[in-house]
């Protein structure tokens, strides 16, 4: 039975699909111009919960071979793993830019997005953009970071938050700085967060949080630090071939 | 031609005579019956189990993985929760953390969560059909199975079935619940938490009983046309009313309005020169009005809090005589307002009126002009008020609040798809339906009454998350599993100080004994922490204490007697039972204690990373400046603060130091020796 019903269903679906598709497909926009390259303007390296929409839209720009913006050039977004774009294709605006809202897929991990344009001869140019989806644990870490750590560890200020980063004499690293943080083992991360900088012979300006946060909260912070690190964190130890 | 001829003769042979036809059909039937067990044998799960075994074969821990693997149908069964989950039949690796690198489903291990997967089952959080044994039936909705897998973006809704408190790990759910209250959704829709308590609104919609004294019919009309054009942060939705309805509604609202007990005091003189405008602006700033009220700056950015309404266009709205009264004492017009009673003198009120009166926007009012209303128009306006349910939020003379005005949403997260009419273009899933309904209520039918909200995509996602938590499962959950929210207490301070605290609306921002806002620090044990002289001075002349907070304590212009009353009350009543304020006598600290404390402060504890004691050297700017600790704090408070600040002020950013007695004593000695008020404000970023 498993085999036989395909024989019925496939042509039926194809039939229905053929009828339905006609009005449903959005008309492919007719390009008014062509560029030679597409570059990222903003919106990469964002962190959002699995399946969630990124806070900021992703903006790309199409340039001609001399590097100036091209209006009305075609742009298409694509990605694997259940990433959704709103919209996924269109023409650049008068500033040569194209903006889309991105929802990440349902699995935690890094996602790669490709924005592509074609030149008049149909040759493709593309740019790759990274975004990060985080599961429950990393998201908890993200929230705790925003409460306790970010003022010292993020050099940027926002209207709601003044950064304390430059007021310190030792340097607190942004958690995205993989070059530094990937070199610290899980055990040492847990140690420095729980017992403070002094525990690792570093500056006591890093306060101890072992009595303020629970063990699972500290694990969540470590998971978050691992999730956002750039270059990505590769756990040490045994490696497996994936199949 | 030839083939079809052969086919015809074949059928003739089979069915031509009745006995042979019966035989042929029986054979066909038996064959069909045999298919059912065969199909079972071929079910997807067997294939997945084979694939899983192949996947683990090459791994270094293959032996233990294979040993832990259990073939056949696997089931998590928890009758008391109504869980029968066969998901582990195919999701074989749920608890195999060593398969963390596997990216393909169904073989990913479950990511870490605060609950045991086998202790709660899968469908509690992910939905889907636990009892199903095919991929299709388990994950997607089919005719007989209605509950598809919940899209990952709404997963936090599942936490909300048991957790009614604000969890750090569920920001979207928290935001959604807050939005339901803040945008007044719960004023028309009854939404009961799983513990049976109906949610209440926090949007504080104003009474319209005296609206004619406050503003004009023209303003009402412009507001009804588009509330967000007046204030982008306005929570009142757009009812998308035609102009005639707006004309009649505004006519009715003015007609029903009664006078309020206006003050008999003459309105202050309002200066109009440029200097007055500038001084008014500085007074607005010094009084920290912007802690609660936002105003758009030249760049179009909103600057200020959102506890009170935005004031960018207040001059186009408020009548001057009303504004004068309001600034004198807001409670005369609105006894329940959250706004404190500032003790402003006539000259100060004049300056503020000049500043606020100048905040006009002619484009907003447009060129509306109304002829005097006819009684037909007024009656029509009244009918519209009833029809649109205005009284669900606003008090209006002669109009009763309708019960059950909108459908109850307590169980909306379990609404059967079969009972939903989907608008064209909306995917046939519950989350998509709810999102579409919130985004554009009228897309389902133009006759629907639900108004149009202006919400950011993230707010819609949050609202959908909060509504999806309203499931039947949540209502039936064993009580022991439910974590109730922290509900506000009805605490009121007693006596004269209590009346003063109500008058100043301390509870709009501060929490005391479980009641109040979260904009400013909890004051439940403030009397143990601070010294009386400092407190009196601070009440009269508040200065910036906590850099981590953007909002500031306003200056109320209290009299000496008022400040004394408050200080006496706080010093005697708001005491922690944990220790005695006077248990450490700071006069017995020695110089050596303080010296040792200083070493600890800059060395072992590196307090200067957050606090400033020496304004020339220290730069830390997360905690309060400690230059005046000796004048401000009691030694016993500092001592216990360094033991466990969290227990003294839950939620504080101060780490929990658990210092030894010697360290805490030395640090206290050092800090209470700091008494000199700094000459200059420390440099800050
Ligand atoms: C051992 C070193 C430290 C000492 C002696 C110290 C001392 C104090 C004292 C006496 C207060 C005032 C409590 C009150 O006003 O009731 C305070 C408040 C505060 N401290 Fe510290 N502190 C230290 C380290 C830190 C560090 C490292 C941070 C930042 C991570 C910090 C953040 C804060 C904050 C945010 C407050 C205000 C808390 C609130 O009012 O809820 N402190 N600290």
CSV table of C-alpha atoms in Angstrom, one decimal, chain A residues 9 12 14 40 53 56 61 68 101 105 135-136 154 174 183 191 193 197 219 233 243:
chain,number,residue,atom,x,y,z
A,9,UNK,CA,-1.5,10.9,-5.0
A,12,UNK,CA,-3.5,14.4,-8.0
A,14,UNK,CA,0.5,17.8,-9.2
A,40,UNK,CA,26.1,43.4,3.3
A,53,UNK,CA,12.5,36.6,13.8
A,56,UNK,CA,16.9,43.8,13.1
A,61,UNK,CA,23.2,46.6,-1.3
A,68,UNK,CA,28.3,52.7,-6.6
A,101,UNK,CA,13.1,40.3,7.8
A,105,UNK,CA,15.0,27.7,11.6
A,135,UNK,CA,18.0,27.2,22.3
A,136,UNK,CA,16.5,27.6,25.7
A,154,UNK,CA,30.3,45.1,25.9
A,174,UNK,CA,33.2,40.8,24.5
A,183,UNK,CA,41.0,29.1,24.3
A,191,UNK,CA,35.7,28.8,37.5
A,193,UNK,CA,32.4,33.2,36.5
A,197,UNK,CA,39.1,36.8,38.1
A,219,UNK,CA,26.1,26.7,32.7
A,233,UNK,CA,33.7,27.4,19.2
A,243,UNK,CA,27.2,11.1,8.3
